[in-house]
mmCIF file with all atom_site columns, C-alpha atoms in Angstrom:
data_model
loop_
_atom_site.group_PDB
_atom_site.id
_atom_site.type_symbol
_atom_site.label_atom_id
_atom_site.label_alt_id
_atom_site.label_comp_id
_atom_site.label_asym_id
_atom_site.label_entity_id
_atom_site.label_seq_id
_atom_site.pdbx_PDB_ins_code
_atom_site.Cartn_x
_atom_site.Cartn_y
_atom_site.Cartn_z
_atom_site.occupancy
_atom_site.B_iso_or_equiv
_atom_site.pdbx_formal_charge
_atom_site.auth_seq_id
_atom_site.auth_comp_id
_atom_site.auth_asym_id
_atom_site.auth_atom_id
_atom_site.pdbx_PDB_model_num
ATOM 1   C CA . GLY A 1 1   ? -45.648 -19.674 -3.234  1.00 43.00 ? 1   GLY A CA 1
ATOM 2   C CA . VAL A 1 2   ? -43.315 -16.972 -1.687  1.00 45.00 ? 2   VAL A CA 1
ATOM 3   C CA . GLY A 1 3   ? -42.446 -15.236 -4.806  1.00 44.00 ? 3   GLY A CA 1
ATOM 4   C CA . SER A 1 4   ? -38.991 -15.170 -6.779  1.00 42.00 ? 4   SER A CA 1
ATOM 5   C CA . PHE A 1 5   ? -35.483 -14.674 -5.418  1.00 41.00 ? 5   PHE A CA 1
ATOM 6   C CA . VAL A 1 6   ? -32.388 -13.279 -6.994  1.00 42.00 ? 6   VAL A CA 1
ATOM 7   C CA . ILE A 1 7   ? -29.294 -15.289 -6.087  1.00 42.00 ? 7   ILE A CA 1
ATOM 8   C CA . ALA A 1 8   ? -25.952 -13.375 -6.147  1.00 43.00 ? 8   ALA A CA 1
ATOM 9   C CA . ARG A 1 9   ? -23.051 -15.203 -7.288  1.00 47.00 ? 9   ARG A CA 1
ATOM 10  C CA . SER A 1 10  ? -20.638 -15.241 -4.278  1.00 52.00 ? 10  SER A CA 1
ATOM 11  C CA . PHE A 1 11  ? -17.605 -13.203 -4.916  1.00 58.00 ? 11  PHE A CA 1
ATOM 12  C CA . GLN A 1 12  ? -14.467 -15.475 -4.609  1.00 67.00 ? 12  GLN A CA 1
ATOM 13  C CA . PRO A 1 13  ? -11.689 -14.259 -2.450  1.00 69.00 ? 13  PRO A CA 1
ATOM 14  C CA . VAL A 1 14  ? -8.975  -12.271 -4.469  1.00 69.00 ? 14  VAL A CA 1
ATOM 15  C CA . LYS A 1 15  ? -5.675  -14.052 -4.342  1.00 64.00 ? 15  LYS A CA 1
ATOM 16  C CA . TYR A 1 16  ? -2.870  -11.559 -3.997  1.00 60.00 ? 16  TYR A CA 1
ATOM 17  C CA . MET A 1 17  ? 0.506   -13.509 -5.086  1.00 61.00 ? 17  MET A CA 1
ATOM 18  C CA . LEU A 1 18  ? 3.527   -12.222 -3.294  1.00 65.00 ? 18  LEU A CA 1
ATOM 19  C CA . GLN A 1 19  ? 6.040   -13.196 -5.967  1.00 64.00 ? 19  GLN A CA 1
ATOM 20  C CA . ASN A 1 20  ? 6.411   -9.739  -7.878  1.00 72.00 ? 20  ASN A CA 1
ATOM 21  C CA . ILE A 1 21  ? 5.506   -6.303  -7.578  1.00 81.00 ? 21  ILE A CA 1
ATOM 22  C CA . SER A 1 22  ? 2.120   -6.004  -9.131  1.00 78.00 ? 22  SER A CA 1
ATOM 23  C CA . SER A 1 23  ? -0.697  -3.549  -9.630  1.00 80.00 ? 23  SER A CA 1
ATOM 24  C CA . PHE A 1 24  ? -4.085  -3.903  -8.441  1.00 84.00 ? 24  PHE A CA 1
ATOM 25  C CA . THR A 1 25  ? -5.386  -3.038  -12.080 1.00 81.00 ? 25  THR A CA 1
ATOM 26  C CA . ASP A 1 26  ? -3.247  -5.792  -13.634 1.00 80.00 ? 26  ASP A CA 1
ATOM 27  C CA . ASP A 1 27  ? -4.117  -8.330  -11.039 1.00 80.00 ? 27  ASP A CA 1
ATOM 28  C CA . MET A 1 28  ? -7.873  -7.932  -11.357 1.00 81.00 ? 28  MET A CA 1
ATOM 29  C CA . ILE A 1 29  ? -7.906  -8.037  -15.071 1.00 82.00 ? 29  ILE A CA 1
ATOM 30  C CA . HIS A 1 30  ? -5.482  -11.198 -14.987 1.00 82.00 ? 30  HIS A CA 1
ATOM 31  C CA . MET A 1 31  ? -8.335  -12.800 -12.529 1.00 81.00 ? 31  MET A CA 1
ATOM 32  C CA . GLY A 1 32  ? -11.028 -11.807 -14.817 1.00 85.00 ? 32  GLY A CA 1
ATOM 33  C CA . ILE A 1 33  ? -12.491 -9.196  -12.374 1.00 83.00 ? 33  ILE A CA 1
ATOM 34  C CA . SER A 1 34  ? -13.367 -5.692  -13.598 1.00 86.00 ? 34  SER A CA 1
ATOM 35  C CA . PRO A 1 35  ? -11.254 -3.182  -11.977 1.00 88.00 ? 35  PRO A CA 1
ATOM 36  C CA . GLN A 1 36  ? -12.274 0.464   -11.108 1.00 92.00 ? 36  GLN A CA 1
ATOM 37  C CA . THR A 1 37  ? -10.399 3.122   -8.898  1.00 93.00 ? 37  THR A CA 1
ATOM 38  C CA . LYS A 1 38  ? -12.287 5.983   -7.052  1.00 95.00 ? 38  LYS A CA 1
ATOM 39  C CA . LEU A 1 39  ? -9.939  8.754   -6.168  1.00 95.00 ? 39  LEU A CA 1
ATOM 40  C CA . ILE A 1 40  ? -10.775 9.861   -2.713  1.00 95.00 ? 40  ILE A CA 1
ATOM 41  C CA . HIS A 1 41  ? -8.015  12.508  -2.088  1.00 94.00 ? 41  HIS A CA 1
ATOM 42  C CA . LYS A 1 42  ? -4.614  13.618  -3.185  1.00 96.00 ? 42  LYS A CA 1
ATOM 43  C CA . SER A 1 43  ? -2.673  16.431  -1.583  1.00 96.00 ? 43  SER A CA 1
ATOM 44  C CA . VAL A 1 44  ? 0.888   17.590  -0.669  1.00 97.00 ? 44  VAL A CA 1
ATOM 45  C CA . ILE A 1 45  ? 1.503   16.884  3.099   1.00 97.00 ? 45  ILE A CA 1
ATOM 46  C CA . GLU A 1 46  ? 4.549   16.858  5.475   1.00 97.00 ? 46  GLU A CA 1
ATOM 47  C CA . ALA A 1 47  ? 5.519   13.140  5.836   1.00 97.00 ? 47  ALA A CA 1
ATOM 48  C CA . PRO A 1 48  ? 4.744   11.381  8.970   1.00 96.00 ? 48  PRO A CA 1
ATOM 49  C CA . PRO A 1 49  ? 8.116   10.522  10.857  1.00 95.00 ? 49  PRO A CA 1
ATOM 50  C CA . ASP A 1 50  ? 7.896   6.757   9.900   1.00 96.00 ? 50  ASP A CA 1
ATOM 51  C CA . VAL A 1 51  ? 7.059   7.319   6.108   1.00 97.00 ? 51  VAL A CA 1
ATOM 52  C CA . ALA A 1 52  ? 9.893   10.008  6.177   1.00 96.00 ? 52  ALA A CA 1
ATOM 53  C CA . GLU A 1 53  ? 12.416  7.520   7.448   1.00 96.00 ? 53  GLU A CA 1
ATOM 54  C CA . LYS A 1 54  ? 11.120  4.695   5.060   1.00 97.00 ? 54  LYS A CA 1
ATOM 55  C CA . LEU A 1 55  ? 11.450  7.082   1.886   1.00 97.00 ? 55  LEU A CA 1
ATOM 56  C CA . MET A 1 56  ? 14.727  8.479   3.312   1.00 95.00 ? 56  MET A CA 1
ATOM 57  C CA . LEU A 1 57  ? 13.625  12.063  2.687   1.00 95.00 ? 57  LEU A CA 1
ATOM 58  C CA . GLY A 1 58  ? 16.055  13.724  4.876   1.00 86.00 ? 58  GLY A CA 1
ATOM 59  C CA . LYS A 1 59  ? 15.438  17.581  5.283   1.00 88.00 ? 59  LYS A CA 1
ATOM 60  C CA . GLU A 1 60  ? 12.776  17.466  2.482   1.00 85.00 ? 60  GLU A CA 1
ATOM 61  C CA . LYS A 1 61  ? 9.652   16.222  4.311   1.00 93.00 ? 61  LYS A CA 1
ATOM 62  C CA . MET A 1 62  ? 7.043   16.927  1.766   1.00 97.00 ? 62  MET A CA 1
ATOM 63  C CA . VAL A 1 63  ? 5.119   14.022  0.121   1.00 97.00 ? 63  VAL A CA 1
ATOM 64  C CA . ILE A 1 64  ? 2.200   13.640  -2.072  1.00 97.00 ? 64  ILE A CA 1
ATOM 65  C CA . LEU A 1 65  ? -0.619  11.532  -0.451  1.00 98.00 ? 65  LEU A CA 1
ATOM 66  C CA . THR A 1 66  ? -3.022  9.854   -2.460  1.00 96.00 ? 66  THR A CA 1
ATOM 67  C CA . GLU A 1 67  ? -5.815  7.958   -1.186  1.00 97.00 ? 67  GLU A CA 1
ATOM 68  C CA . ARG A 1 68  ? -7.857  5.556   -3.594  1.00 96.00 ? 68  ARG A CA 1
ATOM 69  C CA . LEU A 1 69  ? -10.645 3.080   -3.148  1.00 96.00 ? 69  LEU A CA 1
ATOM 70  C CA . ARG A 1 70  ? -9.929  0.124   -5.386  1.00 94.00 ? 70  ARG A CA 1
ATOM 71  C CA . ILE A 1 71  ? -13.076 -1.933  -6.611  1.00 92.00 ? 71  ILE A CA 1
ATOM 72  C CA . GLY A 1 72  ? -13.485 -5.219  -8.291  1.00 90.00 ? 72  GLY A CA 1
ATOM 73  C CA . ASN A 1 73  ? -16.637 -6.164  -9.908  1.00 91.00 ? 73  ASN A CA 1
ATOM 74  C CA . ARG A 1 74  ? -18.222 -3.232  -8.276  1.00 93.00 ? 74  ARG A CA 1
ATOM 75  C CA . ILE A 1 75  ? -17.419 -4.288  -4.905  1.00 91.00 ? 75  ILE A CA 1
ATOM 76  C CA . PRO A 1 76  ? -14.975 -2.178  -2.744  1.00 94.00 ? 76  PRO A CA 1
ATOM 77  C CA . LEU A 1 77  ? -11.829 -4.392  -1.869  1.00 93.00 ? 77  LEU A CA 1
ATOM 78  C CA . VAL A 1 78  ? -8.964  -2.118  -0.817  1.00 94.00 ? 78  VAL A CA 1
ATOM 79  C CA . ILE A 1 79  ? -8.090  1.531   0.353   1.00 97.00 ? 79  ILE A CA 1
ATOM 80  C CA . GLU A 1 80  ? -4.900  2.414   -0.633  1.00 95.00 ? 80  GLU A CA 1
ATOM 81  C CA . ARG A 1 81  ? -2.883  5.434   0.887   1.00 97.00 ? 81  ARG A CA 1
ATOM 82  C CA . SER A 1 82  ? 0.359   6.054   -1.206  1.00 97.00 ? 82  SER A CA 1
ATOM 83  C CA . TYR A 1 83  ? 3.073   8.262   -0.232  1.00 98.00 ? 83  TYR A CA 1
ATOM 84  C CA . LEU A 1 84  ? 5.493   9.625   -2.756  1.00 97.00 ? 84  LEU A CA 1
ATOM 85  C CA . PRO A 1 85  ? 8.355   11.975  -2.579  1.00 97.00 ? 85  PRO A CA 1
ATOM 86  C CA . TYR A 1 86  ? 6.843   15.360  -3.616  1.00 96.00 ? 86  TYR A CA 1
ATOM 87  C CA . LYS A 1 87  ? 9.960   16.502  -5.332  1.00 93.00 ? 87  LYS A CA 1
ATOM 88  C CA . GLU A 1 88  ? 10.478  13.848  -7.713  1.00 94.00 ? 88  GLU A CA 1
ATOM 89  C CA . TYR A 1 89  ? 6.742   13.228  -8.658  1.00 95.00 ? 89  TYR A CA 1
ATOM 90  C CA . ARG A 1 90  ? 4.981   16.392  -8.071  1.00 94.00 ? 90  ARG A CA 1
ATOM 91  C CA . ASP A 1 91  ? 3.616   16.105  -11.621 1.00 94.00 ? 91  ASP A CA 1
ATOM 92  C CA . ILE A 1 92  ? 1.134   13.284  -10.426 1.00 93.00 ? 92  ILE A CA 1
ATOM 93  C CA . LEU A 1 93  ? -0.951  15.926  -8.835  1.00 93.00 ? 93  LEU A CA 1
ATOM 94  C CA . LYS A 1 94  ? -1.970  16.916  -12.372 1.00 92.00 ? 94  LYS A CA 1
ATOM 95  C CA . MET A 1 95  ? -2.880  13.308  -13.271 1.00 90.00 ? 95  MET A CA 1
ATOM 96  C CA . ARG A 1 96  ? -6.271  11.443  -13.114 1.00 87.00 ? 96  ARG A CA 1
ATOM 97  C CA . LEU A 1 97  ? -5.106  8.449   -10.767 1.00 89.00 ? 97  LEU A CA 1
ATOM 98  C CA . THR A 1 98  ? -7.975  6.253   -11.722 1.00 85.00 ? 98  THR A CA 1
ATOM 99  C CA . GLY A 1 99  ? -5.739  3.472   -13.171 1.00 83.00 ? 99  GLY A CA 1
ATOM 100 C CA . SER A 1 100 ? -2.268  1.782   -12.284 1.00 88.00 ? 100 SER A CA 1
ATOM 101 C CA . LEU A 1 101 ? 0.033   4.120   -10.393 1.00 91.00 ? 101 LEU A CA 1
ATOM 102 C CA . TYR A 1 102 ? 2.708   1.765   -11.094 1.00 90.00 ? 102 TYR A CA 1
ATOM 103 C CA . HIS A 1 103 ? 2.170   2.016   -14.868 1.00 90.00 ? 103 HIS A CA 1
ATOM 104 C CA . LEU A 1 104 ? 2.483   5.751   -14.294 1.00 91.00 ? 104 LEU A CA 1
ATOM 105 C CA . LEU A 1 105 ? 5.487   5.682   -12.484 1.00 92.00 ? 105 LEU A CA 1
ATOM 106 C CA . THR A 1 106 ? 7.274   3.419   -15.112 1.00 92.00 ? 106 THR A CA 1
ATOM 107 C CA . LYS A 1 107 ? 5.925   4.925   -18.305 1.00 93.00 ? 107 LYS A CA 1
ATOM 108 C CA . LYS A 1 108 ? 5.535   8.585   -17.350 1.00 93.00 ? 108 LYS A CA 1
ATOM 109 C CA . PHE A 1 109 ? 8.371   8.881   -14.759 1.00 94.00 ? 109 PHE A CA 1
ATOM 110 C CA . HIS A 1 110 ? 10.813  6.234   -16.124 1.00 94.00 ? 110 HIS A CA 1
ATOM 111 C CA . VAL A 1 111 ? 11.071  4.450   -12.852 1.00 94.00 ? 111 VAL A CA 1
ATOM 112 C CA . GLU A 1 112 ? 12.062  0.954   -12.561 1.00 94.00 ? 112 GLU A CA 1
ATOM 113 C CA . LEU A 1 113 ? 10.319  -0.821  -9.706  1.00 93.00 ? 113 LEU A CA 1
ATOM 114 C CA . HIS A 1 114 ? 13.110  -3.062  -8.775  1.00 93.00 ? 114 HIS A CA 1
ATOM 115 C CA . ARG A 1 115 ? 11.844  -4.543  -5.342  1.00 93.00 ? 115 ARG A CA 1
ATOM 116 C CA . SER A 1 116 ? 9.510   -4.083  -2.358  1.00 92.00 ? 116 SER A CA 1
ATOM 117 C CA . ILE A 1 117 ? 9.532   -4.841  1.312   1.00 92.00 ? 117 ILE A CA 1
ATOM 118 C CA . GLN A 1 118 ? 5.847   -5.855  2.171   1.00 91.00 ? 118 GLN A CA 1
ATOM 119 C CA . THR A 1 119 ? 4.673   -6.521  5.717   1.00 92.00 ? 119 THR A CA 1
ATOM 120 C CA . PHE A 1 120 ? 1.193   -7.601  6.692   1.00 92.00 ? 120 PHE A CA 1
ATOM 121 C CA . ARG A 1 121 ? -0.777  -7.547  9.834   1.00 94.00 ? 121 ARG A CA 1
ATOM 122 C CA . ALA A 1 122 ? -4.327  -8.455  10.839  1.00 95.00 ? 122 ALA A CA 1
ATOM 123 C CA . ILE A 1 123 ? -6.492  -5.290  11.551  1.00 96.00 ? 123 ILE A CA 1
ATOM 124 C CA . THR A 1 124 ? -10.041 -4.253  12.642  1.00 97.00 ? 124 THR A CA 1
ATOM 125 C CA . LEU A 1 125 ? -11.397 -1.912  10.294  1.00 96.00 ? 125 LEU A CA 1
ATOM 126 C CA . SER A 1 126 ? -12.910 1.276   11.668  1.00 93.00 ? 126 SER A CA 1
ATOM 127 C CA . GLY A 1 127 ? -13.700 4.869   11.123  1.00 93.00 ? 127 GLY A CA 1
ATOM 128 C CA . LYS A 1 128 ? -14.110 6.145   7.386   1.00 94.00 ? 128 LYS A CA 1
ATOM 129 C CA . ASP A 1 129 ? -12.373 2.963   6.095   1.00 96.00 ? 129 ASP A CA 1
ATOM 130 C CA . VAL A 1 130 ? -15.455 0.832   7.244   1.00 95.00 ? 130 VAL A CA 1
ATOM 131 C CA . LYS A 1 131 ? -17.857 3.256   5.165   1.00 95.00 ? 131 LYS A CA 1
ATOM 132 C CA . LEU A 1 132 ? -15.444 3.293   2.244   1.00 96.00 ? 132 LEU A CA 1
ATOM 133 C CA . LEU A 1 133 ? -15.295 -0.530  2.124   1.00 96.00 ? 133 LEU A CA 1
ATOM 134 C CA . GLY A 1 134 ? -19.171 -0.946  2.790   1.00 94.00 ? 134 GLY A CA 1
ATOM 135 C CA . VAL A 1 135 ? -18.608 -3.379  5.805   1.00 95.00 ? 135 VAL A CA 1
ATOM 136 C CA . ALA A 1 136 ? -19.600 -3.388  9.348   1.00 95.00 ? 136 ALA A CA 1
ATOM 137 C CA . PRO A 1 137 ? -17.783 -1.709  12.173  1.00 94.00 ? 137 PRO A CA 1
ATOM 138 C CA . ARG A 1 138 ? -15.038 -3.712  13.386  1.00 94.00 ? 138 ARG A CA 1
ATOM 139 C CA . SER A 1 139 ? -15.029 -6.121  10.535  1.00 95.00 ? 139 SER A CA 1
ATOM 140 C CA . PRO A 1 140 ? -11.545 -7.926  9.884   1.00 95.00 ? 140 PRO A CA 1
ATOM 141 C CA . GLY A 1 141 ? -9.069  -6.561  7.689   1.00 95.00 ? 141 GLY A CA 1
ATOM 142 C CA . ILE A 1 142 ? -5.449  -6.969  6.531   1.00 93.00 ? 142 ILE A CA 1
ATOM 143 C CA . PHE A 1 143 ? -3.348  -4.076  6.414   1.00 96.00 ? 143 PHE A CA 1
ATOM 144 C CA . LEU A 1 144 ? -0.393  -4.116  4.085   1.00 93.00 ? 144 LEU A CA 1
ATOM 145 C CA . GLU A 1 145 ? 2.575   -1.775  4.074   1.00 95.00 ? 145 GLU A CA 1
ATOM 146 C CA . SER A 1 146 ? 4.823   -1.754  0.959   1.00 94.00 ? 146 SER A CA 1
ATOM 147 C CA . VAL A 1 147 ? 7.903   0.059   0.453   1.00 96.00 ? 147 VAL A CA 1
ATOM 148 C CA . ILE A 1 148 ? 9.210   0.089   -3.120  1.00 95.00 ? 148 ILE A CA 1
ATOM 149 C CA . TYR A 1 149 ? 12.634  0.604   -4.276  1.00 96.00 ? 149 TYR A CA 1
ATOM 150 C CA . ASP A 1 150 ? 13.936  1.463   -7.649  1.00 94.00 ? 150 ASP A CA 1
ATOM 151 C CA . SER A 1 151 ? 17.137  -0.062  -9.409  1.00 94.00 ? 151 SER A CA 1
ATOM 152 C CA . LYS A 1 152 ? 19.288  2.207   -7.421  1.00 95.00 ? 152 LYS A CA 1
ATOM 153 C CA . ASN A 1 153 ? 17.886  1.092   -4.157  1.00 96.00 ? 153 ASN A CA 1
ATOM 154 C CA . ILE A 1 154 ? 16.046  4.464   -3.496  1.00 95.00 ? 154 ILE A CA 1
ATOM 155 C CA . PRO A 1 155 ? 12.860  4.238   -1.976  1.00 97.00 ? 155 PRO A CA 1
ATOM 156 C CA . VAL A 1 156 ? 9.885   5.240   -4.435  1.00 96.00 ? 156 VAL A CA 1
ATOM 157 C CA . GLU A 1 157 ? 6.878   4.690   -2.387  1.00 97.00 ? 157 GLU A CA 1
ATOM 158 C CA . VAL A 1 158 ? 5.372   3.846   0.912   1.00 97.00 ? 158 VAL A CA 1
ATOM 159 C CA . LEU A 1 159 ? 1.994   2.343   0.366   1.00 96.00 ? 159 LEU A CA 1
ATOM 160 C CA . HIS A 1 160 ? -0.537  1.580   3.224   1.00 97.00 ? 160 HIS A CA 1
ATOM 161 C CA . ALA A 1 161 ? -3.314  -0.642  1.948   1.00 95.00 ? 161 ALA A CA 1
ATOM 162 C CA . PHE A 1 162 ? -6.421  -1.846  3.907   1.00 96.00 ? 162 PHE A CA 1
ATOM 163 C CA . HIS A 1 163 ? -7.775  -5.030  2.455   1.00 93.00 ? 163 HIS A CA 1
ATOM 164 C CA . ARG A 1 164 ? -11.231 -6.488  3.243   1.00 93.00 ? 164 ARG A CA 1
ATOM 165 C CA . GLY A 1 165 ? -10.388 -9.582  5.154   1.00 90.00 ? 165 GLY A CA 1
ATOM 166 C CA . ASP A 1 166 ? -13.467 -11.323 3.751   1.00 89.00 ? 166 ASP A CA 1
ATOM 167 C CA . LYS A 1 167 ? -12.430 -10.745 0.230   1.00 87.00 ? 167 LYS A CA 1
ATOM 168 C CA . TYR A 1 168 ? -8.676  -11.406 0.046   1.00 81.00 ? 168 TYR A CA 1
ATOM 169 C CA . ILE A 1 169 ? -6.188  -14.139 0.388   1.00 79.00 ? 169 ILE A CA 1
ATOM 170 C CA . PHE A 1 170 ? -2.469  -13.775 0.363   1.00 78.00 ? 170 PHE A CA 1
ATOM 171 C CA . GLU A 1 171 ? -0.200  -16.375 -1.185  1.00 76.00 ? 171 GLU A CA 1
ATOM 172 C CA . VAL A 1 172 ? 3.362   -16.632 -0.887  1.00 77.00 ? 172 VAL A CA 1
ATOM 173 C CA . GLU A 1 173 ? 5.602   -19.112 -2.727  1.00 76.00 ? 173 GLU A CA 1
ATOM 174 C CA . SER A 1 174 ? 8.694   -20.177 -0.780  1.00 76.00 ? 174 SER A CA 1
ATOM 175 C CA . GLY A 1 175 ? 11.844  -21.961 -1.562  1.00 75.00 ? 175 GLY A CA 1
ATOM 176 C CA . ARG A 1 176 ? 13.154  -25.188 -0.423  1.00 76.00 ? 176 ARG A CA 1
ATOM 177 C CA . PHE A 1 177 ? 14.005  -25.685 3.371   1.00 79.00 ? 177 PHE A CA 1
ATOM 178 C CA . ARG A 1 178 ? 17.620  -25.019 4.347   1.00 72.00 ? 178 ARG A CA 1
ATOM 179 C CA . TYR A 1 179 ? 19.077  -26.971 7.084   1.00 73.00 ? 179 TYR A CA 1
ATOM 180 C CA . ASP A 1 180 ? 22.248  -25.678 8.592   1.00 72.00 ? 180 ASP A CA 1
ATOM 181 C CA . LEU A 1 181 ? 24.344  -27.897 10.574  1.00 62.00 ? 181 LEU A CA 1
ATOM 182 C CA . GLU A 1 182 ? 25.935  -25.239 12.341  1.00 63.00 ? 182 GLU A CA 1
ATOM 183 C CA . PRO A 1 183 ? 24.189  -23.745 15.232  1.00 60.00 ? 183 PRO A CA 1
#
């Protein structure tokens, strides 16, 4: 005999549905996965130019940057870097941020998260992201940028999320095909 072996259950990829704005915490619970959040960093910074433009900051360039590691069943899944306008959301600096940021925005700040524009691209994970996610250097990842707007069409958040490529599936439900006769 060669002894005994422990067989780990394989982790089924997380399915990210692109139908509604959703929170990582809610998504994990809905899928029967135990969510955890580790706050890596939070600070006030001058917004990078692309973030300032997307948040329509004008002269006021200060934002709150939060960086959090999102974990499911003790497996690091996503690094989220969130940018929020400082003036409106400065009280977030006093909060723990270990649960749903969207719950905080809706309950504590009374913001209606009305719509988002999300863009995705394939990336190669590197640097500290590799260490945080516990993957090999140059592992595949999926970068998501989400800009969330309130009911008055004012941008609330720019989110940069770095997903493990081996743990995520993105699903989009589309409507019917439109065939236009006019060129």
